[in-house]
PDB file of C-alpha atoms in Angstrom:
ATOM      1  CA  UNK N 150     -80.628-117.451 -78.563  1.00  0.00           C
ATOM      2  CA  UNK N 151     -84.146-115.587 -78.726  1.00  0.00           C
ATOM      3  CA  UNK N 152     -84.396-115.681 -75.086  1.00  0.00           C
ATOM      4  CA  UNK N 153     -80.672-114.038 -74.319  1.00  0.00           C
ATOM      5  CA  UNK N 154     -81.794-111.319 -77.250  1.00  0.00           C
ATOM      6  CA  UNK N 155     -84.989-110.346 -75.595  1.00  0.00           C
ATOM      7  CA  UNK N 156     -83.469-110.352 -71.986  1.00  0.00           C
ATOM      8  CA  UNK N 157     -80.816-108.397 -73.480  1.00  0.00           C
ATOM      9  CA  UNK N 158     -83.132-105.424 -75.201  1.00  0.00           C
ATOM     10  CA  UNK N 159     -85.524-106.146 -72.122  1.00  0.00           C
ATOM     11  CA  UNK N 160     -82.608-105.371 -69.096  1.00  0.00           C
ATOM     12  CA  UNK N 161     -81.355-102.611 -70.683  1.00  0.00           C
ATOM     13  CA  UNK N 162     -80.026-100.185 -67.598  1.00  0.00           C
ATOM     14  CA  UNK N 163     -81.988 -96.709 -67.727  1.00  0.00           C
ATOM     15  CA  UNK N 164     -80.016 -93.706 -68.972  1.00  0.00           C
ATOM     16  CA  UNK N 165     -78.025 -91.233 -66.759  1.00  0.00           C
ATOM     17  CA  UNK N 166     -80.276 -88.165 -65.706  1.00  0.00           C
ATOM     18  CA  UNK N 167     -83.171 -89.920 -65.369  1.00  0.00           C
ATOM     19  CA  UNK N 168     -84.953 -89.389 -61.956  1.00  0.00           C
ATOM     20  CA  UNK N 169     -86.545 -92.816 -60.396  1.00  0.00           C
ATOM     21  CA  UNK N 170     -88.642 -93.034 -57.678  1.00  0.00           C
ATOM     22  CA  UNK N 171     -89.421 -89.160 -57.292  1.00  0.00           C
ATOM     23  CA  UNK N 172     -86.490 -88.762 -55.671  1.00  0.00           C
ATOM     24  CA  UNK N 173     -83.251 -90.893 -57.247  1.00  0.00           C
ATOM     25  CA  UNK N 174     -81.184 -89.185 -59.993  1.00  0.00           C
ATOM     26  CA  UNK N 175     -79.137 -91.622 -62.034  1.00  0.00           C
ATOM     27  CA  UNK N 176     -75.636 -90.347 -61.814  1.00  0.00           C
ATOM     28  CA  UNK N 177     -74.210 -93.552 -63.590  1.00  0.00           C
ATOM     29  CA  UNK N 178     -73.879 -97.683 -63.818  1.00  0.00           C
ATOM     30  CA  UNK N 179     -71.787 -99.573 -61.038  1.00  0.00           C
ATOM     31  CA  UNK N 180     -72.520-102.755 -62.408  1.00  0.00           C
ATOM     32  CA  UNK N 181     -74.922-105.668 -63.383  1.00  0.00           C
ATOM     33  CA  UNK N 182     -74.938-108.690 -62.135  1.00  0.00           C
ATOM     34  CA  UNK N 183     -76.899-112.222 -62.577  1.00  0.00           C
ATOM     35  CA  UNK N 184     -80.100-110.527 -61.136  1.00  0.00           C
ATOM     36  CA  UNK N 185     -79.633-106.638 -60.509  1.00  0.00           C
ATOM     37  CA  UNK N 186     -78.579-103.327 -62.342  1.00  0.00           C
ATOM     38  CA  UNK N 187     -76.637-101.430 -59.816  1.00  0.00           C
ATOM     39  CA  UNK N 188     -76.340 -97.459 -60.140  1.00  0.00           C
ATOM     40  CA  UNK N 189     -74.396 -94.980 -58.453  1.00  0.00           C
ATOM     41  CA  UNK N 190     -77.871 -92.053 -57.608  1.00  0.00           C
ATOM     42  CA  UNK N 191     -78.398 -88.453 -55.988  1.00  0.00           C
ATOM     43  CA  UNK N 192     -80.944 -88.507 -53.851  1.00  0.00           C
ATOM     44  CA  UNK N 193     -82.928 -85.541 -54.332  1.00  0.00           C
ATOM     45  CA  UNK N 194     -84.790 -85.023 -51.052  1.00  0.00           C
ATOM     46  CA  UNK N 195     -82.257 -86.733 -48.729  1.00  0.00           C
ATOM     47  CA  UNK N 196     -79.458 -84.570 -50.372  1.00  0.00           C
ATOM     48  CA  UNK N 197     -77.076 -87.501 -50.474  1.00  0.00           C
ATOM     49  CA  UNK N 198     -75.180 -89.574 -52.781  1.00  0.00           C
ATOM     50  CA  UNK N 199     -76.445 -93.317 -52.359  1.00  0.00           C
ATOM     51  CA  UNK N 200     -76.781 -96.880 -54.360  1.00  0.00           C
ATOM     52  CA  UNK N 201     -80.294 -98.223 -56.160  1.00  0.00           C
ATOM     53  CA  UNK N 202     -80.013-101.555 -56.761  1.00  0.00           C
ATOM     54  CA  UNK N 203     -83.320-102.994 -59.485  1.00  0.00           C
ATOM     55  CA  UNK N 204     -84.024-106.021 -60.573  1.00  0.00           C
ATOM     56  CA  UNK N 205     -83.351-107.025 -64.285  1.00  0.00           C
ATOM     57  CA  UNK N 206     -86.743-106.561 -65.557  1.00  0.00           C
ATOM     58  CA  UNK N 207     -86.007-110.189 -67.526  1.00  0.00           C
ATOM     59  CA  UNK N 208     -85.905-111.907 -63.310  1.00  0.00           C
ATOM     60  CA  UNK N 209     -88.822-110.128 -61.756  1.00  0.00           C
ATOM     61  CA  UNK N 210     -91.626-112.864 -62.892  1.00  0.00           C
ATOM     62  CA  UNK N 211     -89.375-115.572 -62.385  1.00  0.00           C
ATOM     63  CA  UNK N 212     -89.618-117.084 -58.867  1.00  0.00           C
ATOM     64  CA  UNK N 213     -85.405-117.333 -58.662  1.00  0.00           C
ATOM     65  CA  UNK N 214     -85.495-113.212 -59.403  1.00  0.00           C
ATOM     66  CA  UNK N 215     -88.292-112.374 -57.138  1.00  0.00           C
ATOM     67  CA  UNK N 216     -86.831-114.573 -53.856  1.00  0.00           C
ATOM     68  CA  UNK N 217     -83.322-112.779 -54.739  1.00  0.00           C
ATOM     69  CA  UNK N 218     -84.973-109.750 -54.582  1.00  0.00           C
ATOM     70  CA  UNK N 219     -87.055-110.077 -51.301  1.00  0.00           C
ATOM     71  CA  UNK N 220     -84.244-112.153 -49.316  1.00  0.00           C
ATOM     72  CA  UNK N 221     -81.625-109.145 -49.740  1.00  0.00           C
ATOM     73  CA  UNK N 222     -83.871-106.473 -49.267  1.00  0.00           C
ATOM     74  CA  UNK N 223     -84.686-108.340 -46.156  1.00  0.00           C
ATOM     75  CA  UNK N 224     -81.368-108.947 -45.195  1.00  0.00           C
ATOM     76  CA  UNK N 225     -79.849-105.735 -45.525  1.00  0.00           C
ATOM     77  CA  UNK N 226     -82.891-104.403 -43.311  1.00  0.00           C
ATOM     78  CA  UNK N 227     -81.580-106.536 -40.314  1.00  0.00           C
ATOM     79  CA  UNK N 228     -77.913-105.938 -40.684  1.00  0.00           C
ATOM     80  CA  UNK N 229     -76.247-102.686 -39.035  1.00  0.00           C
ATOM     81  CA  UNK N 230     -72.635-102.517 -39.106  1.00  0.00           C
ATOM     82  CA  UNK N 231     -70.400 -99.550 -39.990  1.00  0.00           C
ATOM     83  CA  UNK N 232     -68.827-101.903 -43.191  1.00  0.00           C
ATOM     84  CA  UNK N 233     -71.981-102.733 -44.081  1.00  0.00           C
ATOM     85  CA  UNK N 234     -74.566-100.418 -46.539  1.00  0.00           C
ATOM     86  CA  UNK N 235     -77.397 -99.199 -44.805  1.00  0.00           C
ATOM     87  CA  UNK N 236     -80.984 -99.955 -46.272  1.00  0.00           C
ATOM     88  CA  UNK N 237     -82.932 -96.990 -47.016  1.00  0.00           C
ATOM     89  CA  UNK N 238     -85.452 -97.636 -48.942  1.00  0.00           C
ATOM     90  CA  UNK N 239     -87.523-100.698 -51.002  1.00  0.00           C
ATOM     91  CA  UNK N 240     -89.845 -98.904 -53.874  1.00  0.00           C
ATOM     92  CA  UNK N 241     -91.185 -99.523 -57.636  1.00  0.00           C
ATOM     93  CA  UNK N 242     -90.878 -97.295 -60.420  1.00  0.00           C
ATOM     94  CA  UNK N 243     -92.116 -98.096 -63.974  1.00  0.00           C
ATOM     95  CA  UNK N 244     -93.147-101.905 -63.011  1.00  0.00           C
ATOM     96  CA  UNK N 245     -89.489-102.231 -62.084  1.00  0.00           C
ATOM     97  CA  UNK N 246     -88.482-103.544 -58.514  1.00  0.00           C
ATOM     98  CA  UNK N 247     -86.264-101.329 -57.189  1.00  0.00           C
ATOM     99  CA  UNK N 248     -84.122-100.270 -53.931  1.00  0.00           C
ATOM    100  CA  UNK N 249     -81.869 -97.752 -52.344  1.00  0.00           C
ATOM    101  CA  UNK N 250     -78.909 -97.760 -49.998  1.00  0.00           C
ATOM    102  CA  UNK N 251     -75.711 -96.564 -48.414  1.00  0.00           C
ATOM    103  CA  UNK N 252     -73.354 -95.441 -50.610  1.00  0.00           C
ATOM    104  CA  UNK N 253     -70.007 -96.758 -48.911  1.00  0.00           C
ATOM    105  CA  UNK N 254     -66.600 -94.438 -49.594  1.00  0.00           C
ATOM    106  CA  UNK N 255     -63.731 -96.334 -51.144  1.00  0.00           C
ATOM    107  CA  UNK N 256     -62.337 -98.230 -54.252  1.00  0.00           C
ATOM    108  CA  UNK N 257     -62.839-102.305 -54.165  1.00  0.00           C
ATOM    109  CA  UNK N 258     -59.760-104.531 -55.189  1.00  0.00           C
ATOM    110  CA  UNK N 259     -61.115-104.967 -58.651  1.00  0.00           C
ATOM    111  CA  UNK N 260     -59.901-101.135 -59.023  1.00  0.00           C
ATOM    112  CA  UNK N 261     -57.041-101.095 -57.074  1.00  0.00           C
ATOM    113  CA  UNK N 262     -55.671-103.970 -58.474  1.00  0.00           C
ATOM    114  CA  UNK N 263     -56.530-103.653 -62.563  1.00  0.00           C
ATOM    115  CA  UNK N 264     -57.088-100.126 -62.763  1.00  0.00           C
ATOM    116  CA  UNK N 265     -54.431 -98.740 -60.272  1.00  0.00           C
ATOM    117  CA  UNK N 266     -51.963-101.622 -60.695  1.00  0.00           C
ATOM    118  CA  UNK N 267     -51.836-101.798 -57.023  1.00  0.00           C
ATOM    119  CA  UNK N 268     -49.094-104.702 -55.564  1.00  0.00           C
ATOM    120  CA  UNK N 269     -49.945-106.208 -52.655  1.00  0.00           C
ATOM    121  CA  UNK N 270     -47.130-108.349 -50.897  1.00  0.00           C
ATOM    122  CA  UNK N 271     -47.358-111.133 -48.415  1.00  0.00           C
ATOM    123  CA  UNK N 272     -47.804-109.549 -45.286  1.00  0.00           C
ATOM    124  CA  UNK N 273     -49.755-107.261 -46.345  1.00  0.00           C
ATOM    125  CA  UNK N 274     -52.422-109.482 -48.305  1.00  0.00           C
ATOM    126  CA  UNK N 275     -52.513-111.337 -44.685  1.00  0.00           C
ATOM    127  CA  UNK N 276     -53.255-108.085 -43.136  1.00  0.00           C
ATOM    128  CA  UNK N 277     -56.149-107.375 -45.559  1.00  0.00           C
ATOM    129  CA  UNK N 278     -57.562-110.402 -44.632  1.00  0.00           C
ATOM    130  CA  UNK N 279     -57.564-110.011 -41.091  1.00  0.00           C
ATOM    131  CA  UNK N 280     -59.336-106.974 -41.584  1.00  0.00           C
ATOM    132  CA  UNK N 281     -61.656-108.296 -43.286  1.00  0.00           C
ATOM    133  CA  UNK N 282     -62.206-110.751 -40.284  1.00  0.00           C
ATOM    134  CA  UNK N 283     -64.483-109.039 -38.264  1.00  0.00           C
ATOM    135  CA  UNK N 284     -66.939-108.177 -40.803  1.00  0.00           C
ATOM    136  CA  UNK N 285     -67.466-111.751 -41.781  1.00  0.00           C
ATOM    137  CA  UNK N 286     -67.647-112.604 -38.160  1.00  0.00           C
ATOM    138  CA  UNK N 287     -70.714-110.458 -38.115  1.00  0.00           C
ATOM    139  CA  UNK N 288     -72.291-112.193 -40.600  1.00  0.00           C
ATOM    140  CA  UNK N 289     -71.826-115.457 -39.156  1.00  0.00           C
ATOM    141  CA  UNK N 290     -72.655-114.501 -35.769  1.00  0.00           C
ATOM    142  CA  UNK N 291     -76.187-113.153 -37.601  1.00  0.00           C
ATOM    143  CA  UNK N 292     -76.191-116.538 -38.934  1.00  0.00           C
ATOM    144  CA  UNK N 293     -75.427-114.877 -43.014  1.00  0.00           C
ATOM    145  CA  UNK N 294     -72.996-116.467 -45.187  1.00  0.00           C
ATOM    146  CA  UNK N 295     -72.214-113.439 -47.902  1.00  0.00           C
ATOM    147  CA  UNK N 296     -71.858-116.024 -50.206  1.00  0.00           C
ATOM    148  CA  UNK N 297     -69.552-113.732 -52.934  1.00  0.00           C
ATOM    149  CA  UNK N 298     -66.442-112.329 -50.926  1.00  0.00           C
ATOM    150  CA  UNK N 299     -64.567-111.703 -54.133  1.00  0.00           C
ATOM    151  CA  UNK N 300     -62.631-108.562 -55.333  1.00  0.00           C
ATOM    152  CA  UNK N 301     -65.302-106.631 -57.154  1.00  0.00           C
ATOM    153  CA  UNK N 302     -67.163-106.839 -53.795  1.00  0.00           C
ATOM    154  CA  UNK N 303     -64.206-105.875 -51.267  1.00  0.00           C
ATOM    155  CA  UNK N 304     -63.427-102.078 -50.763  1.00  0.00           C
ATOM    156  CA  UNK N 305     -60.573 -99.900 -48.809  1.00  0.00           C
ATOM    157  CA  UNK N 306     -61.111 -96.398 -47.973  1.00  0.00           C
ATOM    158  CA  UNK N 307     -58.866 -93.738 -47.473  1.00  0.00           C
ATOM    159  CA  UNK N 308     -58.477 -94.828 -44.095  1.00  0.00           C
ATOM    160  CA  UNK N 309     -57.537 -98.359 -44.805  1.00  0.00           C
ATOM    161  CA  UNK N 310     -60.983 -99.557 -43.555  1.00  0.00           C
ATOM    162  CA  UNK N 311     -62.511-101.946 -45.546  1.00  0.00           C
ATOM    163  CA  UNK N 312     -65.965-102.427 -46.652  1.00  0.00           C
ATOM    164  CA  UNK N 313     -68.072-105.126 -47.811  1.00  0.00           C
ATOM    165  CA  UNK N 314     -70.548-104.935 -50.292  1.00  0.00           C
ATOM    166  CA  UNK N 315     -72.997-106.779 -53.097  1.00  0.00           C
ATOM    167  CA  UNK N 316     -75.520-109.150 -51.134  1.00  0.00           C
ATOM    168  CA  UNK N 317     -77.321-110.583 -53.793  1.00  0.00           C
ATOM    169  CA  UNK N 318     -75.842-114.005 -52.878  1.00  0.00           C
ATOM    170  CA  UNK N 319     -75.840-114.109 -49.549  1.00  0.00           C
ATOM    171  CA  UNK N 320     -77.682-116.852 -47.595  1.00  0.00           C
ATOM    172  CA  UNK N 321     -78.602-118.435 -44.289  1.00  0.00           C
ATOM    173  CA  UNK N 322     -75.366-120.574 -42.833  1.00  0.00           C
ATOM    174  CA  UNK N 323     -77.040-124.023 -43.598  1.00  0.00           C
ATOM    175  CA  UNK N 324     -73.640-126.061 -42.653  1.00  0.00           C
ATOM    176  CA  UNK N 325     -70.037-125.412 -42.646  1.00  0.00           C
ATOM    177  CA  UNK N 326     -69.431-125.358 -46.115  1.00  0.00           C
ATOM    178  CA  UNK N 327     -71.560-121.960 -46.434  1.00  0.00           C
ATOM    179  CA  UNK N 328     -69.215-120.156 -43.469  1.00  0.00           C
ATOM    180  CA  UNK N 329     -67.028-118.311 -46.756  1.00  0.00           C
ATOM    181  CA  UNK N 330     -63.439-119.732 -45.938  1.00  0.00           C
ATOM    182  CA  UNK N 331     -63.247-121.028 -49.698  1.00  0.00           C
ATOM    183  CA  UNK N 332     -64.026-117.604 -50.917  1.00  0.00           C
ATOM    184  CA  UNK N 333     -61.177-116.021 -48.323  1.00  0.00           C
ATOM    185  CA  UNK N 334     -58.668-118.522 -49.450  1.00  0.00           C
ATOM    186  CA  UNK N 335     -59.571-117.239 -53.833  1.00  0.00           C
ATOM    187  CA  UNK N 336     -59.397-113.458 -52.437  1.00  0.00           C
ATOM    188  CA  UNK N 337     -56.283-113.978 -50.549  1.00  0.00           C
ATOM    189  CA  UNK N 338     -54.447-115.308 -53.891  1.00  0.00           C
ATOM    190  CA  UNK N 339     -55.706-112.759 -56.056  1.00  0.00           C
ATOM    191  CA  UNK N 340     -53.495-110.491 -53.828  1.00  0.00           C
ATOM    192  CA  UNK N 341     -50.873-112.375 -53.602  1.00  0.00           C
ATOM    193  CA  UNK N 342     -50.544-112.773 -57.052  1.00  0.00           C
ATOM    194  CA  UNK N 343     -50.292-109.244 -57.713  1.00  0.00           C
ATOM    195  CA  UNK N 344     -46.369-109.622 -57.178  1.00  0.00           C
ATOM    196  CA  UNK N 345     -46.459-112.620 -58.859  1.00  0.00           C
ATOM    197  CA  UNK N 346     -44.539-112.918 -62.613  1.00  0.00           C
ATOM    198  CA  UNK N 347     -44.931-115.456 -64.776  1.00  0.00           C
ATOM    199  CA  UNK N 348     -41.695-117.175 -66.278  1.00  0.00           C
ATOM    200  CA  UNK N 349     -43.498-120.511 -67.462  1.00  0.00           C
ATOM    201  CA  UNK N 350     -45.156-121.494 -70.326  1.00  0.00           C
ATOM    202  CA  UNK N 351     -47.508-123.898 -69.236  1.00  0.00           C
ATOM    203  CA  UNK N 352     -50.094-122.987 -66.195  1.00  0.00           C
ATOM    204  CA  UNK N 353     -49.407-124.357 -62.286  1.00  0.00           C
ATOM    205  CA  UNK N 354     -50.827-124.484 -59.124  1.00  0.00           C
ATOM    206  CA  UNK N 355     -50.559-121.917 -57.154  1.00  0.00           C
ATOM    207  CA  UNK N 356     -48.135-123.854 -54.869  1.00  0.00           C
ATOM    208  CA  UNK N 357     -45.718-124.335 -57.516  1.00  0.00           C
ATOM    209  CA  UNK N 358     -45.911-120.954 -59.004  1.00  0.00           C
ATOM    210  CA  UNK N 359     -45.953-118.515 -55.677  1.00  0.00           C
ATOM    211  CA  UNK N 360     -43.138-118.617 -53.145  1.00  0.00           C
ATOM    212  CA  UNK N 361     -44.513-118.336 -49.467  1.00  0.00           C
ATOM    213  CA  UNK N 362     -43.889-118.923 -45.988  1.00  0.00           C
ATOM    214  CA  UNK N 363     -44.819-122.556 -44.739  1.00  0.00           C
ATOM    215  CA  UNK N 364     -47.320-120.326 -42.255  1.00  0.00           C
ATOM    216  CA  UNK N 365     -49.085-118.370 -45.469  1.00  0.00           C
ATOM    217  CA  UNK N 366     -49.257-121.695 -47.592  1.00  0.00           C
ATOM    218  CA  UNK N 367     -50.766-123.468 -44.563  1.00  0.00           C
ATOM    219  CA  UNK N 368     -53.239-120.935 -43.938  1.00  0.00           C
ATOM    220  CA  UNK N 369     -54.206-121.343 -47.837  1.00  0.00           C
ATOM    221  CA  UNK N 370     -54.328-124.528 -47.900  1.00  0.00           C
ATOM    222  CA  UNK N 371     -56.739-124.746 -44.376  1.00  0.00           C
ATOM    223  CA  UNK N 372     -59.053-122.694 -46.912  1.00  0.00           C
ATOM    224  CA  UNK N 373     -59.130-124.537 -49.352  1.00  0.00           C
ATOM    225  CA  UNK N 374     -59.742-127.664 -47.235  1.00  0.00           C
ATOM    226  CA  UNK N 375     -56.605-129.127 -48.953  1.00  0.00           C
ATOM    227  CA  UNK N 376     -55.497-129.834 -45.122  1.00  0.00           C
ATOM    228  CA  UNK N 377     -57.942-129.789 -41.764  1.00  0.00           C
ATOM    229  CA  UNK N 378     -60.395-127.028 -42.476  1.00  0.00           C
ATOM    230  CA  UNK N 379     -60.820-124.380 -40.235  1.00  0.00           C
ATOM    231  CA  UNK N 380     -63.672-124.308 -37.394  1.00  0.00           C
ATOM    232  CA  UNK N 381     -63.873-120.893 -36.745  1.00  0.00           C
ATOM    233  CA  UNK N 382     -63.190-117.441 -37.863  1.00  0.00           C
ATOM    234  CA  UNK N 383     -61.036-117.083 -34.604  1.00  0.00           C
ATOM    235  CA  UNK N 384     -58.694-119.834 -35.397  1.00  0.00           C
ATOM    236  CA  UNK N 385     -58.425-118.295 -38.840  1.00  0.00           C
ATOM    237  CA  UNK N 386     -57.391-114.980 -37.603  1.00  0.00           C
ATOM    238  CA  UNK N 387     -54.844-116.908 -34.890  1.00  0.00           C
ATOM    239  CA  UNK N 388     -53.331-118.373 -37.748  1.00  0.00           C
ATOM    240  CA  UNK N 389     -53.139-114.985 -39.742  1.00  0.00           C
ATOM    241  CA  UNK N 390     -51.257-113.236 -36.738  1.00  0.00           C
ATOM    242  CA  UNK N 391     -48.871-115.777 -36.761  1.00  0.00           C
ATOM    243  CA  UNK N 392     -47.948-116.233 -40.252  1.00  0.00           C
ATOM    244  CA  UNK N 393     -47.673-112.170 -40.146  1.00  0.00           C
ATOM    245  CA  UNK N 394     -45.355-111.443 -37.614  1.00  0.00           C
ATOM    246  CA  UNK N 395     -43.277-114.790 -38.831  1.00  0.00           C
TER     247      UNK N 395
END
């Protein structure tokens, strides 16, 4: 109970207006996570809006915090795709480990689907996933697993192009299990269950409680590894294009 107290005083986010790294004004919080504050910054010489990402002050002796660190700056250094932040810039400011990067246009699912009630129905939570596809594919072909494909870390821009985001979890593809098809198959029911209304009492599977096409329940269930797992990315999307245009 001590420790969680003095983590808690100790990884206390800094205050909007203050200006970190002689160049990053804190506009507000995005989040925090397991290891990392995330703000929303103006960059004062750049001239651009962009992302700092630190690490909790609580992590950055501990060997766990420190390779988290150091692996995504890393990573994000080596990665350039247009759904992808851009790394700008690693730095220090205070004793706190800190860096800075693309700040990517859009509103994740989270949003859309708490905030702005957004409904998503079959087809087009099929469709979201497909374009989602090619990002992932990326990764994999980089050899990345992102590790935490979930809604807080999936956006949509104006232009219906989606974005990918948050790679503190991300890892090296060690052996099937890391190539993200679980996470696809938990993102893919949070939008279908946007249309989804509850008339039971008592909880059920997802099977029992959404009605879907034989081709979007196999997909699901090739995700989940409920059936034979997929082997690729391409016989994913294959199976996508057909149950969409069933």
């Amino acid at each position: 109970m001590i420790k969680k107290i003095w983590s808690y005083f100790q990884d206390r986010p800094y205050p909007a207006g203050t200006v970190i790294g002689d160049r990053y004004e804190l506009v507000k919080i995005l989040g925090m996570g397991s290891y990392g504050i995330t703000y929303f910054c103006r960059d004062q010489i750049g001239g651009r809006n962009c992302v700092v990402k630190q690490l909790k002050p609580s992590k950055k002796k501990t060997k766990q915090g420190g390779q988290a660190y150091e692996y995504e700056t890393t990573l994000l250094q080596q990665l350039d795709h247009p759904s992808i932040p851009k790394f700008y810039q690693q730095f220090q400011h205070g004793g706190d480990y800190f860096f800075s990067m693309e700040y990517m246009e859009g509103r994740n699912f989270e949003d859309l689907i708490f905030e702005d009630q957004t409904k998503y129905n079959e087809r087009e939570s099929l469709r979201i996933i497909q374009q989602l596809l090619p990002i992932v594919e990326y990764l994999h072909e980089n050899g990345i697993s992102h590790g935490d494909i979930r809604i807080p870390n999936v956006m949509m821009d104006q232009q219906q192009h989606m974005k990918l985001i948050d790679f503190g979890l991300a890892r090296e593809i060690a052996n099937e299990s890391d190539r993200d098809f679980n996470a696809l198959g938990h993102f893919l029911l949070f939008l279908l269950y946007t249309t989804y209304v509850s008339d039971k009492k008592k909880e059920a599977s997802w099977e029992e409680e959404l009605t879907l096409r034989p081709s979007t329940r196999s997909v699901i269930r090739r995700l989940f590894e409920l059936d034979e797992p997929y082997s690729s990315l391409r016989e994913l999307s294959d199976d996508l294009t057909r149950a969409i245009n069933t």
